Coordinates of N, CA, C and O in Angstrom, one line a residue:
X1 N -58.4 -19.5 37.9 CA -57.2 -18.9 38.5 C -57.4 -18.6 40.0 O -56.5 -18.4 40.7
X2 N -58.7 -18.6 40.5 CA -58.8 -17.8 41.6 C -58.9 -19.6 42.8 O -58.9 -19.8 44.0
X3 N -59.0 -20.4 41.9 CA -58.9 -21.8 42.8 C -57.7 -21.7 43.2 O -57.5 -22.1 44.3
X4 N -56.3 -21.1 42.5 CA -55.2 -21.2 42.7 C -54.4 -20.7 43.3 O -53.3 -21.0 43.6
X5 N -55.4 -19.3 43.7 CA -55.1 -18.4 44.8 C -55.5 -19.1 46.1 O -54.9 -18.9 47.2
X6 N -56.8 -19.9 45.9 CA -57.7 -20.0 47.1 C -56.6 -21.2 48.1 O -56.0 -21.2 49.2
X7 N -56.7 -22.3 46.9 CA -55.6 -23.3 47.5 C -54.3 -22.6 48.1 O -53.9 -23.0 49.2
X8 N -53.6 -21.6 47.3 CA -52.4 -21.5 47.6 C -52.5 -20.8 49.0 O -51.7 -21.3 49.7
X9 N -53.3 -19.7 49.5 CA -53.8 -19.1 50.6 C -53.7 -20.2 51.9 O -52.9 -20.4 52.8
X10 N -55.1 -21.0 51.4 CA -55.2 -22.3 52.6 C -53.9 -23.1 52.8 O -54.1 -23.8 53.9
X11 N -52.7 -23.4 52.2 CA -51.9 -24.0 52.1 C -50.6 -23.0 53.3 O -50.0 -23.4 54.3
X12 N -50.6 -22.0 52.9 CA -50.2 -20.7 53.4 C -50.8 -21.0 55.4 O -50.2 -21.3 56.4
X13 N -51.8 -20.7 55.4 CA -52.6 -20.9 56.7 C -52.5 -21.8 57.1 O -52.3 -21.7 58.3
X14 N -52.5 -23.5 56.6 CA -52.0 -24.4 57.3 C -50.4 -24.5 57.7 O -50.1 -25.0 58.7
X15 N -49.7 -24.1 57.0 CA -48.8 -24.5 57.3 C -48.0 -23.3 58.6 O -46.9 -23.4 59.1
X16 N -48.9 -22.1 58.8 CA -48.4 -21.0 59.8 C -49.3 -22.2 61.3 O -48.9 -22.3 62.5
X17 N -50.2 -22.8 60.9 CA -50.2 -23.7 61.8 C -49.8 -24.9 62.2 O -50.2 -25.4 63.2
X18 N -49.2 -25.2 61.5 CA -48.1 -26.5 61.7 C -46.5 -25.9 62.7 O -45.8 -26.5 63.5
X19 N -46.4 -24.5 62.3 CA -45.6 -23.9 62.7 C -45.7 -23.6 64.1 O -44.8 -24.0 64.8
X20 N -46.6 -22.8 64.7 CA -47.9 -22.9 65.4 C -47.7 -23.9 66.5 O -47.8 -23.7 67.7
X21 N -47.5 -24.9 66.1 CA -48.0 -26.7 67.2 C -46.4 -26.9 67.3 O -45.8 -27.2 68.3
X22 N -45.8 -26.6 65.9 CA -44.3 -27.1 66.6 C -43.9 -26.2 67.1 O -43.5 -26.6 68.2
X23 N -43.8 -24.7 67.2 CA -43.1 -24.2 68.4 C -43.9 -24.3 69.9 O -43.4 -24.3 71.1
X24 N -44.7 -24.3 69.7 CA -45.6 -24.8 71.1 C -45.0 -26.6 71.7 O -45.3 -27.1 72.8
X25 N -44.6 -26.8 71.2 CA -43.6 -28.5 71.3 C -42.6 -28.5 72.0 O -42.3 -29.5 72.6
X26 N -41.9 -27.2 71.9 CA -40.8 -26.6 72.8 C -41.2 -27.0 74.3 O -40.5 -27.4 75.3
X27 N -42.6 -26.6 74.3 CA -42.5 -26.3 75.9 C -42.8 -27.3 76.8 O -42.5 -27.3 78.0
X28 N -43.4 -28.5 75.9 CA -42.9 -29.5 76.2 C -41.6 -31.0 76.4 O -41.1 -31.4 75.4
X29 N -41.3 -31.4 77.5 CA -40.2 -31.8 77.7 C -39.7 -33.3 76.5 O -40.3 -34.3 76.8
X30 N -39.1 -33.5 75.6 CA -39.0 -34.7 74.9 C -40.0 -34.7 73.9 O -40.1 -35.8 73.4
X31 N -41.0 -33.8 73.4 CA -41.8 -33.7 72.8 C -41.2 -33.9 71.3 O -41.8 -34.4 70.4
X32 N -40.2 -33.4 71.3 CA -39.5 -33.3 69.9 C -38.8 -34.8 69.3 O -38.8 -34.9 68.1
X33 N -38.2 -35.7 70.0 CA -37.7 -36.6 69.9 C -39.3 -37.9 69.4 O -39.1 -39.1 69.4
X34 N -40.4 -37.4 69.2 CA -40.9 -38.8 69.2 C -41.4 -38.4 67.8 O -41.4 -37.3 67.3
X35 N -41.9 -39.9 67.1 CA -41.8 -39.9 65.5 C -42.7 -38.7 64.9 O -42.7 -38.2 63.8
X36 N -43.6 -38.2 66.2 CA -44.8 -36.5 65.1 C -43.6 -35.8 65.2 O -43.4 -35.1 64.3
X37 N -42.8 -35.8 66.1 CA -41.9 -34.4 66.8 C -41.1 -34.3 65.5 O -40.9 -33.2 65.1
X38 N -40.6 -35.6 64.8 CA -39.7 -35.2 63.8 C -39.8 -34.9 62.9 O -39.1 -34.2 62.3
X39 N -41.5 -35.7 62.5 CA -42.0 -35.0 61.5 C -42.0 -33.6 61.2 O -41.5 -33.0 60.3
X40 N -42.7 -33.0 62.3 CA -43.0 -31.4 62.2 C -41.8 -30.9 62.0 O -41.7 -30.1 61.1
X41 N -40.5 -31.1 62.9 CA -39.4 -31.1 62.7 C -38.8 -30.7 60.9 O -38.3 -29.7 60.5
X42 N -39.1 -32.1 60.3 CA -38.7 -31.7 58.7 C -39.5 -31.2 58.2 O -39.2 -30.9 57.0
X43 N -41.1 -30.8 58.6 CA -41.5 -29.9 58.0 C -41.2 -28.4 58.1 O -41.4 -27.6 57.2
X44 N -40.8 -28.4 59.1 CA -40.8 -26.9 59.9 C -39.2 -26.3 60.0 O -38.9 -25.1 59.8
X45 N -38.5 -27.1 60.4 CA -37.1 -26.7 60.3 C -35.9 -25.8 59.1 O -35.0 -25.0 59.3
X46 N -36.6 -26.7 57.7 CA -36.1 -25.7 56.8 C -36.2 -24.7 56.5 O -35.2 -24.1 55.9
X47 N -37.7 -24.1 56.7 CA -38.1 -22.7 56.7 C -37.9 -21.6 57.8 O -38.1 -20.4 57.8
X48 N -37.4 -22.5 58.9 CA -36.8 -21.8 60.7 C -35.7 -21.1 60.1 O -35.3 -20.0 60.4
X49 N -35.3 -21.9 59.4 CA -33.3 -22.1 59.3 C -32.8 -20.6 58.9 O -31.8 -20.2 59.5
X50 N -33.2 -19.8 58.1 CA -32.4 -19.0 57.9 C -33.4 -18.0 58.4 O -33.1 -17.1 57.7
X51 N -34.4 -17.7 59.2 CA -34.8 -17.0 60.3 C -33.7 -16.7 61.6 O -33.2 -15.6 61.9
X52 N -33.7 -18.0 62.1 CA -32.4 -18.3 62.7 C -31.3 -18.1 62.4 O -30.4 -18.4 63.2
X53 N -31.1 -17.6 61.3 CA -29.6 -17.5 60.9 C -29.9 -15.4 60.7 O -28.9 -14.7 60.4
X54 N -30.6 -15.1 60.8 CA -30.5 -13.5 60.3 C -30.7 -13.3 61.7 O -29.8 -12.7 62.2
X55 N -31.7 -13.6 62.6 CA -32.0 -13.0 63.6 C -31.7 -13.9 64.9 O -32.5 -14.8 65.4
X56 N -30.4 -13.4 65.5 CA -30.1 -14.3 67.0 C -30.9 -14.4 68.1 O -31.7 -13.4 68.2
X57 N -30.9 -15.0 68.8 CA -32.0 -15.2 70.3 C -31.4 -14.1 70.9 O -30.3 -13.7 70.9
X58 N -32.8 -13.6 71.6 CA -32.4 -12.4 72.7 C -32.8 -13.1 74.1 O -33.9 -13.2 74.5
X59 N -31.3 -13.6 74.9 CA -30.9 -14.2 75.7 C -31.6 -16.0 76.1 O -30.9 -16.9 75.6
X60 N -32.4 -16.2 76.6 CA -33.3 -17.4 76.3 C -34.9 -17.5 75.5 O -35.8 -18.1 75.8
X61 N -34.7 -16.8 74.6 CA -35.9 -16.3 73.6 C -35.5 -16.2 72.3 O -34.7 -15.4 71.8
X62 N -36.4 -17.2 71.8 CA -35.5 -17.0 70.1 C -37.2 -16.7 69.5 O -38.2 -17.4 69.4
X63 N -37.1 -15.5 69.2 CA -38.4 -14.3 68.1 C -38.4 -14.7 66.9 O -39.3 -14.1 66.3
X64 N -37.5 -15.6 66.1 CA -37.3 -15.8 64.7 C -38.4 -16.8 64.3 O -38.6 -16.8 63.0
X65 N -39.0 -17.4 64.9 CA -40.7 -17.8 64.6 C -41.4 -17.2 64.8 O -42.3 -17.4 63.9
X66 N -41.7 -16.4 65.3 CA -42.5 -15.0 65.2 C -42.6 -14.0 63.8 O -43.6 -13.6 63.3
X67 N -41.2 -13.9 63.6 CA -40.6 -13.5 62.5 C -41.4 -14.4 60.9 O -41.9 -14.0 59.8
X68 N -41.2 -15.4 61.5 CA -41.1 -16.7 60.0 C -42.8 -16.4 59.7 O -43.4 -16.1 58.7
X69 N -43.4 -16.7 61.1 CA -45.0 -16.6 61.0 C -45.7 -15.3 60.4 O -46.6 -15.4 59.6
X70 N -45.1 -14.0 60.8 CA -45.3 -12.9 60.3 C -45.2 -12.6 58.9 O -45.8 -11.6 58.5
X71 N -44.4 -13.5 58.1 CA -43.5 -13.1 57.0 C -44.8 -14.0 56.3 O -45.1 -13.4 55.3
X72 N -45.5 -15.2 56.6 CA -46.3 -16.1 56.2 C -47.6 -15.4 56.4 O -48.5 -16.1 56.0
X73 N -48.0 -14.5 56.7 CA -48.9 -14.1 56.9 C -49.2 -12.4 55.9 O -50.3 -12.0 55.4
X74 N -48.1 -12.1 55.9 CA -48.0 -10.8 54.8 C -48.0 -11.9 53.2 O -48.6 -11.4 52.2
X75 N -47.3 -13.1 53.1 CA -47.4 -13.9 52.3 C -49.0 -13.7 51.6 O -49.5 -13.2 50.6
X76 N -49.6 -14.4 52.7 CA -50.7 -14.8 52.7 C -52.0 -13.1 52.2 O -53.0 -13.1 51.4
X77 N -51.5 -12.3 52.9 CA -51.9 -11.1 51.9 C -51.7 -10.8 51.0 O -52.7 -10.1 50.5
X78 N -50.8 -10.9 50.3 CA -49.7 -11.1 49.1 C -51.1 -12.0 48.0 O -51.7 -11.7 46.9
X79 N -51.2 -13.1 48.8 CA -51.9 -13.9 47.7 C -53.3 -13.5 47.5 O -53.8 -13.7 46.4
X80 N -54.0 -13.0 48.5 CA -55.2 -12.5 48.7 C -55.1 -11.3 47.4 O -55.6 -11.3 46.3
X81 N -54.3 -10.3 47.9 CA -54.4 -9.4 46.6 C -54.2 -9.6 45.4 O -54.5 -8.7 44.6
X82 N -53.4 -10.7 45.0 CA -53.4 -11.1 43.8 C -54.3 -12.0 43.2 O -54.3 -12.1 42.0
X83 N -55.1 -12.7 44.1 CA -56.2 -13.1 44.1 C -57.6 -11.7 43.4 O -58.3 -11.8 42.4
X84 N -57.4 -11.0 44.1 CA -58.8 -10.2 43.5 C -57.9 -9.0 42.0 O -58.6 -8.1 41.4
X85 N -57.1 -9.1 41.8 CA -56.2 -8.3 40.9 C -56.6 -9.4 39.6 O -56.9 -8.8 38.5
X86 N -56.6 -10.6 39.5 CA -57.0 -11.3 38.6 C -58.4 -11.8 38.4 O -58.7 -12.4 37.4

């Protein structure tokens, strides 16, 4: 059982870094339009999406990846303690 925490954890962690490299993609110009850009894109976009939809940009700053990341990270405690509970 505890393989299934361990995987599900590291799974948790990679993907707050996938999240990670795509918002960092932003700050580059056309970065998003090329075939990795889209990828990360469908990886990353559906879990943005209603981030984005509860919490609006504060003027040219959108915090709802911040948000998403944070939420993946309490996740990821979440699994840890359920990890040592079993």
């Amino acid at each position: 059982m505890r393989i299934v925490f361990d995987l599900l954890g590291q799974i948790i962690v990679l993907y707050s870094w996938v999240l990670i490299v795509y918002i960092l993609m932003s700050w580059f110009p056309n970065s998003r339009e090329t075939s990795f850009g889209q990828v990360m894109a469908n990886l990353c976009e559906p879990y943005l999406e209603p981030f984005r939809k509860i919490i609006p940009p504060l003027g040219m700053i959108d915090i709802s990846p911040i948000v998403a990341i944070l939420v993946l990270r309490f996740a990821s405690y979440g699994v840890i303690y359920l990890k040592y509970m079993f």
